[in-house]
Coordinates of C-alpha atoms and ligand atoms in Angstrom, one line a residue:
X435 CA 72.9 -109.4 80.6
X436 CA 71.7 -109.4 76.7
X437 CA 73.1 -112.1 74.2
X438 CA 75.0 -109.3 72.4
X439 CA 77.0 -108.4 75.9
X440 CA 77.8 -111.9 76.8
X441 CA 79.0 -112.6 73.3
X442 CA 81.3 -109.5 73.3
X443 CA 82.4 -110.6 77.1
X444 CA 83.5 -113.9 75.4
X445 CA 85.5 -112.5 72.5
X446 CA 87.4 -110.0 74.4
X447 CA 89.1 -112.1 77.2
X448 CA 92.9 -111.9 76.7
X449 CA 93.3 -115.0 74.3
X450 CA 96.1 -113.3 72.8
X451 CA 98.6 -113.2 75.7
X452 CA 101.6 -115.0 74.6
X453 CA 104.4 -116.5 76.7
X454 CA 107.6 -114.9 77.1
X455 CA 109.8 -117.1 74.6
X456 CA 107.1 -115.8 71.7
X457 CA 107.0 -112.2 72.7
X458 CA 109.1 -109.5 71.5
X459 CA 108.7 -107.5 74.4
X460 CA 108.5 -109.9 77.9
X461 CA 108.0 -107.7 81.1
X462 CA 108.2 -109.5 84.3
X463 CA 107.0 -108.2 88.0
X464 CA 108.2 -104.5 86.9
X465 CA 108.3 -102.1 90.1
X466 CA 109.1 -98.6 90.5
X467 CA 109.3 -96.5 93.5
X468 CA 110.4 -92.8 93.6
X469 CA 111.9 -91.8 96.5
X470 CA 112.8 -88.5 97.9
X471 CA 114.3 -87.4 101.1
X472 CA 111.1 -87.5 103.4
X473 CA 108.8 -89.8 101.2
X474 CA 108.3 -92.8 98.9
X475 CA 105.6 -92.8 95.9
X476 CA 105.2 -96.7 94.9
X477 CA 104.4 -96.1 91.2
X478 CA 104.1 -99.2 89.4
X479 CA 103.5 -102.7 91.3
X480 CA 103.8 -106.1 90.0
X481 CA 103.3 -105.4 86.2
X482 CA 104.0 -108.2 84.0
X483 CA 103.1 -108.1 80.0
X484 CA 104.1 -110.0 76.9
X485 CA 103.7 -108.4 73.5
X486 CA 104.2 -109.8 70.0
X487 CA 106.1 -108.3 67.3
X488 CA 103.5 -106.2 65.1
X489 CA 101.2 -105.6 68.1
X490 CA 100.0 -102.3 68.7
X491 CA 98.8 -102.4 72.8
X492 CA 97.4 -99.1 74.4
X493 CA 97.2 -98.4 78.0
X494 CA 94.6 -96.6 79.7
X495 CA 94.1 -96.0 83.4
X496 CA 93.4 -93.3 85.8
X497 CA 95.6 -90.0 85.9
X498 CA 98.9 -90.4 87.9
X499 CA 98.5 -94.0 88.1
X500 CA 102.0 -94.6 86.6
X501 CA 101.4 -95.0 82.6
X502 CA 104.2 -92.4 81.7
X503 CA 106.3 -94.3 84.3
X504 CA 105.8 -97.9 82.8
X505 CA 106.9 -96.5 79.0
X506 CA 110.0 -94.5 80.4
X507 CA 110.8 -97.8 81.7
X508 CA 110.4 -99.4 78.6
X509 CA 112.5 -96.6 76.7
X510 CA 114.9 -97.1 79.4
X511 CA 115.0 -93.6 79.9
X512 CA 114.0 -94.8 83.7
X513 CA 115.6 -97.5 85.9
X514 CA 112.9 -99.9 87.3
X515 CA 113.4 -100.5 91.1
X516 CA 112.8 -104.3 90.4
X517 CA 111.5 -106.8 87.6
X518 CA 112.8 -107.7 84.2
X519 CA 112.0 -106.0 80.5
X520 CA 113.5 -108.1 77.8
X521 CA 113.1 -106.7 74.3
X522 CA 114.0 -110.0 71.7
X523 CA 115.2 -111.6 74.6
X524 CA 118.0 -109.0 75.4
X525 CA 117.4 -106.9 79.0
X526 CA 116.4 -103.1 78.0
X527 CA 118.8 -101.4 80.1
X528 CA 119.4 -97.7 78.9
X529 CA 118.0 -96.2 75.8
X530 CA 118.7 -97.9 72.4
X531 CA 118.0 -97.4 69.0
X532 CA 115.3 -100.6 69.0
X533 CA 113.2 -98.0 70.7
X534 CA 111.8 -95.1 70.1
X535 CA 109.4 -92.7 72.2
X536 CA 107.0 -90.1 70.8
X537 CA 106.3 -87.3 73.4
X538 CA 102.7 -85.7 74.0
X539 CA 104.7 -82.1 73.6
X540 CA 106.2 -83.0 70.4
X541 CA 109.9 -82.6 71.4
X542 CA 110.6 -81.4 68.0
X543 CA 113.5 -78.5 66.9
X544 CA 111.1 -75.4 66.0
X545 CA 113.5 -73.8 63.8
X546 CA 114.3 -76.5 61.9
X547 CA 112.5 -77.5 58.7
X548 CA 110.5 -80.5 58.9
X549 CA 112.9 -82.6 56.4
X550 CA 115.6 -81.7 59.0
X551 CA 113.4 -82.7 62.2
X552 CA 112.7 -85.9 60.2
X553 CA 116.3 -86.6 59.5
X554 CA 117.6 -85.7 63.2
X555 CA 117.9 -89.3 64.2
X556 CA 119.5 -90.5 61.1
X557 CA 122.1 -87.5 61.2
X558 CA 123.1 -88.5 64.7
X559 CA 123.7 -92.3 63.5
X560 CA 125.7 -91.1 60.7
X561 CA 123.6 -92.1 57.6
X562 CA 124.6 -90.5 54.4
X563 CA 123.0 -87.3 53.4
X564 CA 121.2 -88.8 50.2
X565 CA 119.7 -91.9 52.1
X566 CA 118.6 -89.7 54.8
X567 CA 116.6 -87.5 52.5
X568 CA 115.1 -90.4 50.7
X569 CA 113.8 -91.9 53.6
X570 CA 113.2 -88.7 55.3
X571 CA 110.4 -88.2 52.2
X572 CA 109.4 -91.3 52.1
X573 CA 107.8 -91.0 55.9
X574 CA 106.7 -87.3 55.5
X575 CA 104.7 -88.3 52.8
X576 CA 103.2 -91.2 54.9
X577 CA 102.1 -88.6 57.2
X578 CA 100.9 -86.2 54.7
X579 CA 103.3 -83.6 55.2
X580 CA 105.0 -83.5 51.8
X581 CA 103.7 -79.8 51.0
X582 CA 105.4 -78.9 54.2
X583 CA 108.9 -80.7 54.2
X584 CA 110.7 -77.5 53.9
X585 CA 108.5 -75.4 56.4
X586 CA 110.0 -74.8 59.9
X587 CA 108.2 -76.7 62.4
X588 CA 107.1 -73.6 64.5
X589 CA 105.0 -72.4 61.6
X590 CA 103.0 -75.7 61.9
X591 CA 99.6 -76.5 63.5
X592 CA 99.4 -78.6 66.5
X593 CA 98.5 -81.5 64.4
X594 CA 100.8 -81.1 62.1
X595 CA 103.7 -80.9 64.7
X596 CA 102.4 -84.4 65.8
X597 CA 102.8 -85.9 62.7
X598 CA 106.3 -84.5 62.4
X599 CA 107.2 -85.9 65.8
X600 CA 105.7 -89.5 64.8
X601 CA 107.2 -89.5 61.0
X602 CA 110.7 -88.3 63.4
X603 CA 110.3 -91.6 65.3
X604 CA 109.1 -94.2 62.7
X605 CA 111.8 -93.2 60.1
X606 CA 114.5 -94.9 62.4
X607 CA 112.4 -98.0 62.2
X608 CA 112.8 -98.7 65.7
X609 CA 111.5 -102.4 66.5
X610 CA 109.4 -100.8 69.5
X611 CA 107.6 -97.5 69.3
X612 CA 106.4 -95.8 72.7
X613 CA 103.5 -93.2 72.3
X614 CA 102.4 -91.3 75.6
X615 CA 99.1 -89.6 74.6
X616 CA 100.7 -88.5 71.4
X617 CA 97.2 -86.9 70.1
X618 CA 96.2 -85.5 73.6
X619 CA 96.4 -82.2 73.0
X620 CA 94.7 -82.1 69.4
X621 CA 91.0 -81.2 68.9
X622 CA 88.5 -84.1 68.3
X623 CA 88.6 -84.0 64.6
X624 CA 92.3 -83.7 63.9
X625 CA 92.7 -86.6 66.4
X626 CA 90.6 -88.8 64.5
X627 CA 92.5 -88.2 61.5
X628 CA 95.7 -89.2 63.1
X629 CA 94.8 -92.5 64.1
X630 CA 93.7 -93.3 60.8
X631 CA 97.1 -91.9 59.8
X632 CA 98.7 -93.9 62.1
X633 CA 97.0 -97.1 61.5
X634 CA 97.9 -96.4 57.5
X635 CA 101.6 -95.9 58.4
X636 CA 101.8 -99.2 60.6
X637 CA 99.9 -101.0 57.8
X638 CA 103.2 -100.5 55.9
X639 CA 105.7 -100.9 58.4
X640 CA 104.8 -103.9 61.1
X641 CA 106.4 -102.0 64.0
X642 CA 105.2 -102.8 67.3
X643 CA 103.4 -99.9 69.4
X644 CA 102.9 -99.5 73.0
X645 CA 100.7 -96.3 73.1
X646 CA 99.3 -94.4 76.0
X647 CA 95.9 -92.6 76.1
X648 CA 92.9 -91.0 78.1
X649 CA 90.8 -91.6 75.5
X650 CA 88.7 -95.3 75.6
X651 CA 87.5 -94.3 72.0
X652 CA 91.0 -93.9 70.6
X653 CA 92.1 -97.3 72.5
X654 CA 89.2 -99.0 70.8
X655 CA 89.6 -97.7 67.4
X656 CA 93.5 -98.4 67.4
X657 CA 94.4 -101.4 69.3
X658 CA 94.6 -105.1 69.1
X659 CA 94.9 -105.3 73.0
X660 CA 94.2 -102.7 75.8
X661 CA 95.5 -103.1 79.2
X662 CA 93.5 -101.5 81.9
X663 CA 95.5 -100.2 84.8
X664 CA 94.2 -99.8 88.4
X665 CA 94.7 -96.2 90.3
X666 CA 98.6 -95.9 91.8
X667 CA 100.3 -98.0 92.2
X668 CA 99.3 -99.3 88.6
X669 CA 98.8 -103.2 88.3
X670 CA 96.9 -104.5 85.5
X671 CA 93.3 -104.7 86.3
X672 CA 92.2 -106.5 82.9
X673 CA 93.6 -107.0 79.4
X674 CA 91.1 -106.6 76.6
X675 CA 91.3 -108.2 73.2
X676 CA 89.7 -106.0 70.8
X677 CA 87.7 -108.4 68.7
X678 CA 87.0 -106.4 65.7
X679 CA 89.2 -106.2 62.2
X680 CA 90.5 -102.5 61.0
X681 CA 89.3 -100.1 60.1
X682 CA 86.7 -100.1 62.8
X683 CA 83.4 -98.2 62.9
X684 CA 83.0 -95.8 65.8
X685 CA 79.1 -95.9 65.2
X686 CA 79.0 -100.1 65.8
X687 CA 76.7 -100.6 68.6
X688 CA 79.1 -103.2 69.7
X689 CA 82.0 -100.5 70.0
X690 CA 79.7 -98.5 72.3
X691 CA 79.0 -101.4 74.4
X692 CA 82.9 -102.0 75.1
X693 CA 83.4 -98.3 75.5
X694 CA 81.0 -97.9 78.1
X695 CA 82.1 -101.1 79.8
X696 CA 85.6 -99.9 79.8
X697 CA 84.4 -96.5 81.1
X698 CA 82.6 -98.2 83.9
X699 CA 86.0 -99.8 84.9
X700 CA 88.1 -96.8 84.9
X701 CA 85.4 -95.0 86.9
X702 CA 85.3 -97.4 89.6
X703 CA 89.3 -97.0 89.8
X704 CA 88.7 -93.2 90.3
X705 CA 86.0 -93.4 92.8
X706 CA 87.3 -96.1 94.8
X707 CA 89.1 -94.8 98.2
Ligands
ADP978 N1 110.2 -88.2 89.1 C1 109.3 -88.4 90.0 N2 109.4 -88.2 91.1 C2 108.6 -88.4 92.1 N3 107.4 -88.7 91.7 C3 106.9 -89.2 90.8 C4 108.2 -88.8 89.5 N4 107.3 -89.1 88.3 C5 106.3 -89.4 88.8 N5 106.1 -89.6 89.9 C6 104.9 -89.7 90.7 O1 104.5 -91.2 90.2 C7 103.1 -91.3 90.2 C8 103.1 -91.7 88.5 O2 103.2 -90.9 87.6 P1 103.1 -91.0 86.1 O3 103.7 -92.0 85.9 O4 103.4 -89.7 85.4 O5 101.3 -91.2 85.7 P2 100.4 -91.1 84.9 O6 101.2 -91.2 83.4 O7 99.6 -92.3 84.6 O8 99.7 -89.8 85.1 C9 102.5 -90.0 90.3 O9 101.9 -89.8 91.5 C10 103.5 -89.0 89.9 O10 103.1 -87.9 90.9
MG979 MG1 101.5 -89.6 82.1

């Protein structure tokens, strides 16, 4: 093994993992079994993870392994079969305004304007009109859509819709934002722009993000830690602490070495029985 690789292996071990008491999100022994009339699917098994406030954690794993299931349980949209999820020490049962979820298919109101989409959560929460508008406009600007605030969402491109989806969640200042392959449907260039934009927004807000992605490159570019899952049922195969400050350079040789190492682990999961 070359020096460079062994150095990286030392740096990426999960030194950042913290105890449940220090963690903002403390997940213990999470398990989910989907039951239908004639079958049972164990989707998640023995999943435990502690996440600090302000961390950006990505989850990667084979298709169908249980990533969305994990996010939906943290969001409170799906009841775990067993195990516990604590957010700031409180059990996360049912959805709450402390958590926001960005969906892959945007889940926007196509006939509303960008601004009225971003205002939606505040409308539901009864925030006064003027405050709604000020807050919405700030986040619309953060995602670079100020020229389109009055456009209807159905007129926008996929990348722009996704930015509306992100602004709409972040504007409510959730303690925790859950993002399920939010850039999965974007072309490579738009995707890179969105990643930079997301980091820019986060630098100004200190929100905790759990981000599911298919792209190892995206995970390496964005995250403090990468959680690699096994094939179904999802359990944690490895946790990697990404050792570089941001902004990161995808052309850095160390970046490629780590990318390759993670890809090999994922391939092993895909080919194993
Ligand atoms: N509502 C459901 N009922 C039964 N099985 C489900 C349901 N939702 C997901 N599954 C199954 O659970 C497994 C994990 O799904 P999912 O969490 O969506 O995986 P991923 O997001 O990693 O692709 C898959 O085999 C999927 O078919
Ligand atoms: Mg999924």
